mmCIF file of C-alpha atoms in Angstrom:
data_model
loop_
_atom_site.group_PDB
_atom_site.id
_atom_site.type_symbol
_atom_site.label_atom_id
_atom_site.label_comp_id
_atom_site.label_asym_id
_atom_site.label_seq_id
_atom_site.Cartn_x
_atom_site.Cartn_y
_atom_site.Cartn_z
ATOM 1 C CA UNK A 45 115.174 95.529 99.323
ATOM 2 C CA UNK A 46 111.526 95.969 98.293
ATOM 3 C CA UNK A 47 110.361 97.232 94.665
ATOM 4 C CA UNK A 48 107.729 98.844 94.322
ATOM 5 C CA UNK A 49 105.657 101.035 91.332
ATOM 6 C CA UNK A 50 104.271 104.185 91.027
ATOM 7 C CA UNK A 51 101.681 104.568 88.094
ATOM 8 C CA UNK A 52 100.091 107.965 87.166
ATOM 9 C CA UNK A 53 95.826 108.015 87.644
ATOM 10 C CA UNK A 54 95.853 108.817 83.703
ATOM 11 C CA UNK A 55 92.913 108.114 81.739
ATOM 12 C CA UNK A 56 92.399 105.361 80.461
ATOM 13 C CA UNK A 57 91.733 103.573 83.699
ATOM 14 C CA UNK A 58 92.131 100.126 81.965
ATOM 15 C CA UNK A 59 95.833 101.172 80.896
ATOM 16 C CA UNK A 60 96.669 102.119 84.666
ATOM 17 C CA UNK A 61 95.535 98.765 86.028
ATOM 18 C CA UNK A 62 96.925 96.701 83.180
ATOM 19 C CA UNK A 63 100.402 98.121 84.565
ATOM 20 C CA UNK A 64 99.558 97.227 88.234
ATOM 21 C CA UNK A 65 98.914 93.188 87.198
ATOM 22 C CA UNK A 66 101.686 93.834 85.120
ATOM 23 C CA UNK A 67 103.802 94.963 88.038
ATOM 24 C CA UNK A 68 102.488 92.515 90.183
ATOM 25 C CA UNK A 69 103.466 89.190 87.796
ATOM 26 C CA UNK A 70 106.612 90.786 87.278
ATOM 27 C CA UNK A 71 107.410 90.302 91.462
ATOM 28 C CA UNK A 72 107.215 93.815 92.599
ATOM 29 C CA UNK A 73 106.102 93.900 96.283
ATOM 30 C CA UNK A 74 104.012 97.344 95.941
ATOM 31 C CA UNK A 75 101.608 99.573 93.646
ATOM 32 C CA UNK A 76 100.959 103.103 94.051
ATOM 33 C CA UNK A 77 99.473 106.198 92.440
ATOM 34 C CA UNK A 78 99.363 109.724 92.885
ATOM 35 C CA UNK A 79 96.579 111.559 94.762
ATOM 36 C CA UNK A 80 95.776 114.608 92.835
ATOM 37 C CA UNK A 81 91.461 114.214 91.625
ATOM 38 C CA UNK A 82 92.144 117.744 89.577
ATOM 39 C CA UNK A 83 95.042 116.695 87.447
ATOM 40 C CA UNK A 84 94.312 113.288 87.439
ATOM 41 C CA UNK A 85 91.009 110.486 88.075
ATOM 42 C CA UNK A 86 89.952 110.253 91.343
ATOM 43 C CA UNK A 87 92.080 107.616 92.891
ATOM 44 C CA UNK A 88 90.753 105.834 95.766
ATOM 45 C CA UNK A 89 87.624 104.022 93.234
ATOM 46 C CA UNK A 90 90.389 102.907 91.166
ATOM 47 C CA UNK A 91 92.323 101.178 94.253
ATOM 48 C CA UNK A 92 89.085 99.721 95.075
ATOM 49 C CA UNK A 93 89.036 97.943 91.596
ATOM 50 C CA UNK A 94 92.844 97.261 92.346
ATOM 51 C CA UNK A 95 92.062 95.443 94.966
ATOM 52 C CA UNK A 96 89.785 93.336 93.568
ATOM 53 C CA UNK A 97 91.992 92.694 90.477
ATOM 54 C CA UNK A 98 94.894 91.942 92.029
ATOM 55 C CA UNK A 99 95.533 89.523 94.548
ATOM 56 C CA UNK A 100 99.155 89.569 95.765
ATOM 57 C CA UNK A 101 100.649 93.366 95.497
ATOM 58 C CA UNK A 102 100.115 95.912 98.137
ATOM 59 C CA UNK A 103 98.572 98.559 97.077
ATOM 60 C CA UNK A 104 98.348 102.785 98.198
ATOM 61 C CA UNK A 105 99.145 106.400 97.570
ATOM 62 C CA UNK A 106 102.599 107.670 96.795
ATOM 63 C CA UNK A 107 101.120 109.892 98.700
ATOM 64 C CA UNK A 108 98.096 111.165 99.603
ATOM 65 C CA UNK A 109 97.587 114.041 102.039
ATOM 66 C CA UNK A 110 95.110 115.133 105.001
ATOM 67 C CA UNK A 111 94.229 118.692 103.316
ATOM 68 C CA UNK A 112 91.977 118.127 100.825
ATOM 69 C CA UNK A 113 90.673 114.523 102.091
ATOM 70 C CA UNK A 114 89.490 115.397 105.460
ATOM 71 C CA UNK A 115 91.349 112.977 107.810
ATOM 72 C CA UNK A 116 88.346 111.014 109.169
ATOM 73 C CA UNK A 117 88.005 110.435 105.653
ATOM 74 C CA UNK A 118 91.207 109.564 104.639
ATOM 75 C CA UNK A 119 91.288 106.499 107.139
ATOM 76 C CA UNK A 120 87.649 105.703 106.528
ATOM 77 C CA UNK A 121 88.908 105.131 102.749
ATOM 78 C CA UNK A 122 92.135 103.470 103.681
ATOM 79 C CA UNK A 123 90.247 101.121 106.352
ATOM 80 C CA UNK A 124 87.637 100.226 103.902
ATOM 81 C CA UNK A 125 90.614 99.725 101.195
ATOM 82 C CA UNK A 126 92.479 97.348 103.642
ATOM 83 C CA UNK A 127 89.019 95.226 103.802
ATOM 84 C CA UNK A 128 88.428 95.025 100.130
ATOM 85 C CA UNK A 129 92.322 93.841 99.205
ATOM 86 C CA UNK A 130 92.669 91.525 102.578
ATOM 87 C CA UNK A 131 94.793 93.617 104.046
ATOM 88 C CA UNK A 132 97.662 94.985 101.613
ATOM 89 C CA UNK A 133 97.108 98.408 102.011
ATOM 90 C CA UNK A 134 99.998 100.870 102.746
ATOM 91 C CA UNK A 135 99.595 104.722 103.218
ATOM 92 C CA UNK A 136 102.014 107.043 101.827
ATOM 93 C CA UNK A 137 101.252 111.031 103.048
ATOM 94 C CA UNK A 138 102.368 114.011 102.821
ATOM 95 C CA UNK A 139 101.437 117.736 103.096
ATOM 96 C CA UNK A 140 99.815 118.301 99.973
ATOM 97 C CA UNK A 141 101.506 119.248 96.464
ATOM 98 C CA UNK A 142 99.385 119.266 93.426
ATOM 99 C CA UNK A 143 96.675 118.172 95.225
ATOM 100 C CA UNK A 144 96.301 121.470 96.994
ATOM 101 C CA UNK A 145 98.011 123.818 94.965
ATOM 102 C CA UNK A 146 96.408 123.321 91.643
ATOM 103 C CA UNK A 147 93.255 124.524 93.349
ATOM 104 C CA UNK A 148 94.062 127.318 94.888
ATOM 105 C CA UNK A 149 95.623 125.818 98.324
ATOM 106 C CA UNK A 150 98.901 125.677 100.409
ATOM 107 C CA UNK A 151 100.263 122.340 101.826
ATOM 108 C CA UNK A 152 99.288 121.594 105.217
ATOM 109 C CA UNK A 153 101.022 123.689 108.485
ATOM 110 C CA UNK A 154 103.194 120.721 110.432
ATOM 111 C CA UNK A 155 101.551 121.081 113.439
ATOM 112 C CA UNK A 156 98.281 120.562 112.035
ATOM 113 C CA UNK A 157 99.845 117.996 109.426
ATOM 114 C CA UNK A 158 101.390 115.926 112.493
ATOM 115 C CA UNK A 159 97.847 115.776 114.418
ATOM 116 C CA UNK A 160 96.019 114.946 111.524
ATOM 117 C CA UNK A 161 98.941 111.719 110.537
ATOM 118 C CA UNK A 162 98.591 110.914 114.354
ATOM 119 C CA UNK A 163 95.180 110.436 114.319
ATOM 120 C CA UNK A 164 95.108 108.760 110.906
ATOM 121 C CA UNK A 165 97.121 105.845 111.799
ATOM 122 C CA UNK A 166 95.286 104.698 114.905
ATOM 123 C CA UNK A 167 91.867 105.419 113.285
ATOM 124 C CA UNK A 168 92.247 103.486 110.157
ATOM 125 C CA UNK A 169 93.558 100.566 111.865
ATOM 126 C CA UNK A 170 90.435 100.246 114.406
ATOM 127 C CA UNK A 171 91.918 102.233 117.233
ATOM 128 C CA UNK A 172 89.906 104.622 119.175
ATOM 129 C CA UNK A 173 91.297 108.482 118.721
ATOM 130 C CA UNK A 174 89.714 112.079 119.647
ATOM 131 C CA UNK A 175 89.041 114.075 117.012
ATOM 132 C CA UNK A 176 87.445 117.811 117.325
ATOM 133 C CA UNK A 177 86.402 116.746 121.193
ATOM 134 C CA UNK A 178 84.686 113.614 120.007
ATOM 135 C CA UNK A 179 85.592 109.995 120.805
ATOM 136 C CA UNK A 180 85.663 108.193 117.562
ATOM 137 C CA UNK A 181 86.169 104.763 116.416
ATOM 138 C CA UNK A 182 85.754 102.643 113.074
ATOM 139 C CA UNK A 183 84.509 99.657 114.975
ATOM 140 C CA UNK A 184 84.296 97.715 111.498
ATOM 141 C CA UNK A 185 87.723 97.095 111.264
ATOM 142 C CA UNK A 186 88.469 93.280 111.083
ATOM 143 C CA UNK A 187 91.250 92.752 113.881
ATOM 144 C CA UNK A 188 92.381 89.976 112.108
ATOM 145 C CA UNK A 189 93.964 92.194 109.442
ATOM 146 C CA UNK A 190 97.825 93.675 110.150
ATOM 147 C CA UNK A 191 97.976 97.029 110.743
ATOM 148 C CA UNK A 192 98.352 99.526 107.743
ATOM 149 C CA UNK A 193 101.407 101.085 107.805
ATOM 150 C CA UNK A 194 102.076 104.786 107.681
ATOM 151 C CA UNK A 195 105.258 106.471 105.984
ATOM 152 C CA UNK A 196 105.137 110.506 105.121
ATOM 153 C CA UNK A 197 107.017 112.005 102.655
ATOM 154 C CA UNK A 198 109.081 115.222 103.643
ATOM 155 C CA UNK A 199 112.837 116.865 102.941
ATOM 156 C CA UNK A 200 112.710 119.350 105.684
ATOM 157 C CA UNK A 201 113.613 119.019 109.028
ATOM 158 C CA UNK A 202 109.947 119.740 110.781
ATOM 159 C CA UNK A 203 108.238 117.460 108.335
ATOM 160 C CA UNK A 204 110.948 114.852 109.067
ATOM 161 C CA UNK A 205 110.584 115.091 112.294
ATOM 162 C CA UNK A 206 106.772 114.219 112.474
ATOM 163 C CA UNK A 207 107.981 111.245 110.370
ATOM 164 C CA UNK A 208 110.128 109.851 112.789
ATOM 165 C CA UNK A 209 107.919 110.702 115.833
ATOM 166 C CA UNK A 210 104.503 109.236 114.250
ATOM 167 C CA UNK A 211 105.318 106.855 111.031
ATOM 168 C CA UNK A 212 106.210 103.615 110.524
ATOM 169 C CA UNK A 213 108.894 104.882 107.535
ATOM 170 C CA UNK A 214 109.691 107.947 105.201
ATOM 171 C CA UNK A 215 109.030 108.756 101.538
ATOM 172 C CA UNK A 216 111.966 110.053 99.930
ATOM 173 C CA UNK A 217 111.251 111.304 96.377
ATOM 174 C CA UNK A 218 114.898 110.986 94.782
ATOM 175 C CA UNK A 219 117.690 108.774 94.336
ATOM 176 C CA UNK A 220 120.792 110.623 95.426
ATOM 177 C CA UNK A 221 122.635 108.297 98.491
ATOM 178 C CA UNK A 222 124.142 111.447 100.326
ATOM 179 C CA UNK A 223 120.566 113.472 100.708
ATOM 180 C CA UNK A 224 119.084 109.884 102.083
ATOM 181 C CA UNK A 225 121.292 109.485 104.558
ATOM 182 C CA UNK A 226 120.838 113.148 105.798
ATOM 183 C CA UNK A 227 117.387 112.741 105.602
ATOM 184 C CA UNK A 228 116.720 109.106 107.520
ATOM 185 C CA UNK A 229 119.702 110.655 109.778
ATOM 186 C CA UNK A 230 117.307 113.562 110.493
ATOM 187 C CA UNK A 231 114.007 111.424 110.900
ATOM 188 C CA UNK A 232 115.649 108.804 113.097
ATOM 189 C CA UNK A 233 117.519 111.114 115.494
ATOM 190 C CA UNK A 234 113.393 112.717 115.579
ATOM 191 C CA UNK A 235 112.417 109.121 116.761
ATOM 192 C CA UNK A 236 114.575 108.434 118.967
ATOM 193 C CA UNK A 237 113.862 111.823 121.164
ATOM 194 C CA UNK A 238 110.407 110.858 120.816
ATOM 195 C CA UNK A 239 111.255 107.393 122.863
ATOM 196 C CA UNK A 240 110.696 105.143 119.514
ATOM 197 C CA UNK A 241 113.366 102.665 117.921
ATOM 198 C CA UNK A 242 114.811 104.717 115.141
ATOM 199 C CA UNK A 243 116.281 101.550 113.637
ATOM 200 C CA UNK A 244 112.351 100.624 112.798
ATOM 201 C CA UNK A 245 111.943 103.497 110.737
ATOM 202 C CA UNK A 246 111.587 102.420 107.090
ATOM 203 C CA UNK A 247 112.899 104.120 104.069
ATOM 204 C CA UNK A 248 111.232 104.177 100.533
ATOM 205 C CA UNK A 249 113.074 105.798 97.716
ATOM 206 C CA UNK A 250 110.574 106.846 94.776
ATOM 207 C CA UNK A 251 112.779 107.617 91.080
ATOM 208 C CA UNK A 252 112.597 107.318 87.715
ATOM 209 C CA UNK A 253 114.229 104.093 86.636
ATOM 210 C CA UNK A 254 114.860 104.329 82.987
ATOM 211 C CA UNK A 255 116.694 101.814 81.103
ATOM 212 C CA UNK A 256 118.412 102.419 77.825
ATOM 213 C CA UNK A 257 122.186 102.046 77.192
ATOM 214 C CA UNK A 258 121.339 105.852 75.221
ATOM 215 C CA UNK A 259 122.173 108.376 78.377
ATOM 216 C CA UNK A 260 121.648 111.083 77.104
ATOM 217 C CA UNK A 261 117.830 109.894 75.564
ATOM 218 C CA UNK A 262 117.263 108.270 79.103
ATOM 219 C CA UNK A 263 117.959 111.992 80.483
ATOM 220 C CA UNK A 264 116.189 113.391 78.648
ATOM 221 C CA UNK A 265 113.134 111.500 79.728
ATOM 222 C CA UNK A 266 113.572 112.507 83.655
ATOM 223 C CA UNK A 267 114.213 115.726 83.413
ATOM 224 C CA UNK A 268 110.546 116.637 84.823
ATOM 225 C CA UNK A 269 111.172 114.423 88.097
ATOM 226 C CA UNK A 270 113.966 117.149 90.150
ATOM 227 C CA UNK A 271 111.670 119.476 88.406
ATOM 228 C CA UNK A 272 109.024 118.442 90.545
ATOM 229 C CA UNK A 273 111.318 117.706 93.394
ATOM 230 C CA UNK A 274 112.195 121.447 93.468
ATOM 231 C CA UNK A 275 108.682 122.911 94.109
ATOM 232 C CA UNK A 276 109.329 121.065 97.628
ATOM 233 C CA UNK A 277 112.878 121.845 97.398
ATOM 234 C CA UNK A 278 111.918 125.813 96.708
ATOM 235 C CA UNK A 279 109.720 125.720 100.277
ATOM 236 C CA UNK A 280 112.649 124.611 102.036
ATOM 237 C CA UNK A 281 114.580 127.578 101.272
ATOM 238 C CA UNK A 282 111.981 130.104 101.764
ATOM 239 C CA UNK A 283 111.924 128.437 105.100
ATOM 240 C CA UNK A 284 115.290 127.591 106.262
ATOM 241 C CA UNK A 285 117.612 129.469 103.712
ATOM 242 C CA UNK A 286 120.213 128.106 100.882
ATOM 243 C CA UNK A 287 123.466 128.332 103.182
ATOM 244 C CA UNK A 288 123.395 124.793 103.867
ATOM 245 C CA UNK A 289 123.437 125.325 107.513
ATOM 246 C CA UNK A 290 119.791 124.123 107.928
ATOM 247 C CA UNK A 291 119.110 121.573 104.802
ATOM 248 C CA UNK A 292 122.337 120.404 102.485
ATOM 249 C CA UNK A 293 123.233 122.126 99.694
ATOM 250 C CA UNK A 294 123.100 118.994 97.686
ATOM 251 C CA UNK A 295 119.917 119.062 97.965
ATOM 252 C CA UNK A 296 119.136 122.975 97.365
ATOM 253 C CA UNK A 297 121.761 124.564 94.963
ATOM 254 C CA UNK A 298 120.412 123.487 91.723
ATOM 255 C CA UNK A 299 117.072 124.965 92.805
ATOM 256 C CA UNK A 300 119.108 128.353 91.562
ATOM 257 C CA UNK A 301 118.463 128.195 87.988
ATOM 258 C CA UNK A 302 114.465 127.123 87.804
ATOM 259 C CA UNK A 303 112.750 129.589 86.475
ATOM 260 C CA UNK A 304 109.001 128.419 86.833
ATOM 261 C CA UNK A 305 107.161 125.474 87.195
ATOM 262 C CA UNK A 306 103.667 124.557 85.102
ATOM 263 C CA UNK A 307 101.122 122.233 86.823
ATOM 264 C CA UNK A 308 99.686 121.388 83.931
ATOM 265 C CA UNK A 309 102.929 119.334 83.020
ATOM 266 C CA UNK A 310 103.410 117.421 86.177
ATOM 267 C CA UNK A 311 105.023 114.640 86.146
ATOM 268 C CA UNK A 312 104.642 114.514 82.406
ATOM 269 C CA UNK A 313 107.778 113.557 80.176
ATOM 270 C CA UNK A 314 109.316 116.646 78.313
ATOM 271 C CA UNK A 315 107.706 119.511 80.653
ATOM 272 C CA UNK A 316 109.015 122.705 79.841
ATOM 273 C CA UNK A 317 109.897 123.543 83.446
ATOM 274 C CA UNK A 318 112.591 121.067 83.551
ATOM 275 C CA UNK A 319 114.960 122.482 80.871
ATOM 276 C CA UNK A 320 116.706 124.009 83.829
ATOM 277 C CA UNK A 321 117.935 120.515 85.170
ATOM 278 C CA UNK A 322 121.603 119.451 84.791
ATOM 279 C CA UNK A 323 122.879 116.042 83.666
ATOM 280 C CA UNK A 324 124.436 115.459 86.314
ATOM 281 C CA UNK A 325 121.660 116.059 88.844
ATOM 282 C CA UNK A 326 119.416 113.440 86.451
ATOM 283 C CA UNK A 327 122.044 111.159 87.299
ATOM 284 C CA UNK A 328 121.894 111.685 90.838
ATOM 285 C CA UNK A 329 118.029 112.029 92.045
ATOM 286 C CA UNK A 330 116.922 108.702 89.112
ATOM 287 C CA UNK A 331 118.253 105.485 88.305
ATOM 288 C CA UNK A 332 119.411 105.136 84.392
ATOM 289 C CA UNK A 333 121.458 103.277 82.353
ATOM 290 C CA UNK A 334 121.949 99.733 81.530
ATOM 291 C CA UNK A 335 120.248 96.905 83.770
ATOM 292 C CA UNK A 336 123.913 96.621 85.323
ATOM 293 C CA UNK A 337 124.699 99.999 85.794
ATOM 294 C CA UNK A 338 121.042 100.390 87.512
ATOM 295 C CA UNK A 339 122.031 97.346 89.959
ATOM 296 C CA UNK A 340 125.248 98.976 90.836
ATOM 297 C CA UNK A 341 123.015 102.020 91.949
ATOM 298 C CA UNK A 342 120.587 100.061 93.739
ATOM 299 C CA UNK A 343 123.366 98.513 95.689
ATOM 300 C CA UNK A 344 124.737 101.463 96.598
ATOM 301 C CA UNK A 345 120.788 102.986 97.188
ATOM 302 C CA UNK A 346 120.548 99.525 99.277
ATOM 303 C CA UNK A 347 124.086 99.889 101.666
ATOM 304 C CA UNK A 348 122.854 103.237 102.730
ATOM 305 C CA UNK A 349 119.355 101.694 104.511
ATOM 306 C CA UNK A 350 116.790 101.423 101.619
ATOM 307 C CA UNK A 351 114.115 99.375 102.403
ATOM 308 C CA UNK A 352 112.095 99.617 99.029
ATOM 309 C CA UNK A 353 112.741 101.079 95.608
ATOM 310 C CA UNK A 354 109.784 102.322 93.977
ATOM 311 C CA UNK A 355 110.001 103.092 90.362
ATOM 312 C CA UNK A 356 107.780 106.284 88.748
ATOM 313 C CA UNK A 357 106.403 105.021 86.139
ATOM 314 C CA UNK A 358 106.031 107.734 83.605
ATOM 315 C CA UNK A 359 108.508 107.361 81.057
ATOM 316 C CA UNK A 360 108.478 105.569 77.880
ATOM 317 C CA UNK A 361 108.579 102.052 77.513
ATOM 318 C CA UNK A 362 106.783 101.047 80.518
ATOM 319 C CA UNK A 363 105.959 97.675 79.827
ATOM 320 C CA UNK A 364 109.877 96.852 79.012
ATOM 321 C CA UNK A 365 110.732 98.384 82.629
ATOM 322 C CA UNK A 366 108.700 96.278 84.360
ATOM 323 C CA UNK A 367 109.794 93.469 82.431
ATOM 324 C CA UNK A 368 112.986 94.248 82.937
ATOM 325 C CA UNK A 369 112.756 94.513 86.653
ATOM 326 C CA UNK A 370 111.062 91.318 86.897
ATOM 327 C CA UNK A 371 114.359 89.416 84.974
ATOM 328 C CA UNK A 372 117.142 90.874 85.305
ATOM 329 C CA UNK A 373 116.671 93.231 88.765
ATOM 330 C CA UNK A 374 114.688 92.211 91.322
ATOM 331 C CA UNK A 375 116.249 88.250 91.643
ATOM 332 C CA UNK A 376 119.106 90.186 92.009
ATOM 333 C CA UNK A 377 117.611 91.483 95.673
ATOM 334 C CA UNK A 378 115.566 88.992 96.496
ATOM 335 C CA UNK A 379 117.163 85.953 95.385
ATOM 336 C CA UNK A 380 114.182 84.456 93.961
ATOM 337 C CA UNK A 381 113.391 84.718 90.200
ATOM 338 C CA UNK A 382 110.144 87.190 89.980
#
């Protein structure tokens, strides 16, 4: 299993990188931000000084989306990206969340959301695709370079589905081992109808990862995270209902008692709109505790088809995660000392 890192486009800019070459000496295998210009700095001019920065890591968006970058764009950016760091980019997309929202916009409809990914991933690695009747082609691409791979985020059965019919893997945004394996189950038995090798389809788990032998403090500091997971989680049931006959009800019952959610607190530490969140469901969608208790989960995350753990990096004592990681965690899945 991979480890990778997500760190929030927060002023200041030399903070954010200092964490990503942080990340990277400590043996993590990927870097990623979030892809929201309102809330947060513009992101792509800051993985352009990544690249340069950095020389190891692989760097991209957890995730980025086709709705407000228009998708020509969006590979342009990742294309150019892929030059700049040698090749270690990796896309993570999805529909649009805060991205869109914050200003006044819905996520992206799948059908349009699947044409757009489709397109995306040929075009930004230098094949030619047809876009709005025209043949186009970013003839710039070095060949030389491997291919940048693709993985969309989703919970829902339609957005899984474009997952496993057009990405190389899938984004799932919690930590809980039962609503993985419903979800991979979902996207793989999409690729597979679709003629691909479902066993190729990659999974990448994005959590908090807190470490403090204090549970309830650790807690405390995630609460936001299913917050956030629930906007998504909300969608789901306007769409396909609460009875579980559609989407599990481990993933949508304790959706009942959130009573709003605040934009202007996403992803922050303490937001109001995650008082509604239970212990136990903390304990389920992050990874807390001591450094062995968070193995034991990560073994467990691991058995059930993880390919990479990426850790969202927004709670205190960032600098003592990664360190942490890089001794006493990731040895223990790669077997060489970070």
């Amino acid at each position: 299993m991979d480890f990778g890192v997500t760190v929030l486009p927060d002023p200041p800019f030399s903070r954010w990188l200092e964490l990503i070459q942080l990340a990277e000496r400590h043996g993590f295998g990927y870097a990623w931000t979030y892809d929201s210009h309102v809330l947060w700095q513009e992101s792509v001019p800051m993985l352009a000084v990544a690249a340069r920065e950095t020389s190891k890591i692989r760097l991209g968006h957890f995730v980025t989306n086709p709705a407000t970058r228009d998708p020509t764009v969006l590979a342009s950016a990742y294309a150019t990206l892929h030059d700049l760091s040698d090749g270690r980019m990796a896309m993570g997309v999805g529909r649009g969340d805060s991205a869109v929202r914050y200003i006044g916009r819905k996520p992206m409809k799948v059908a349009e959301f699947e044409a757009a990914c489709a397109m995306v991933r040929d075009f930004m690695n230098g094949r030619e695709v047809q876009w709005n009747d025209k043949d186009l082609q970013l003839k710039w691409v070095r060949a030389e370079l491997p291919p940048i791979p693709m993985w969309i985020a989703g919970y829902g059965p339609k957005a899984l589905a474009v997952a496993g019919r057009v990405a190389d893997g899938v984004i799932i945004q919690l930590a809980d081992p039962e609503i993985i394996q419903w979800i991979m189950d979902t996207a793989r038995r999409a690729a597979e109808e679709a003629g691909r090798d479902p066993s190729q389809l990659k999974c990448i788990v994005g959590a908090p990862a807190h470490i403090s032998e204090d549970l309830a403090d650790a807690r405390e500091q995630v609460r936001w995270f299913p917050a956030m997971v629930s906007n998504h989680v909300m969608d789901l049931i306007e769409r396909y209902g609460a009875d579980g006959s559609a989407v599990p009800k481990a993933l949508t019952d304790y959706v009942q008692a959130r009573k709003f959610y605040d934009y202007n607190e996403h992803s922050r530490v303490g937001a109001k709109h995650g008082e509604f969140v239970t212990d136990e469901i903390c304990d389920r969608f992050c990874v807390l505790g001591t450094p062995e208790q968070i193995r034991e989960k990560l073994h467990e995350l691991e058995s059930v088809g993880v390919d990479q753990f990426d850790i969202y990096l927004m709670t205190k004592g960032a600098d003592e995660t990664l360190a942490a990681y890089g001794k006493e965690i990731i040895p223990q899945f790669s077997g060489v000392a970070a």
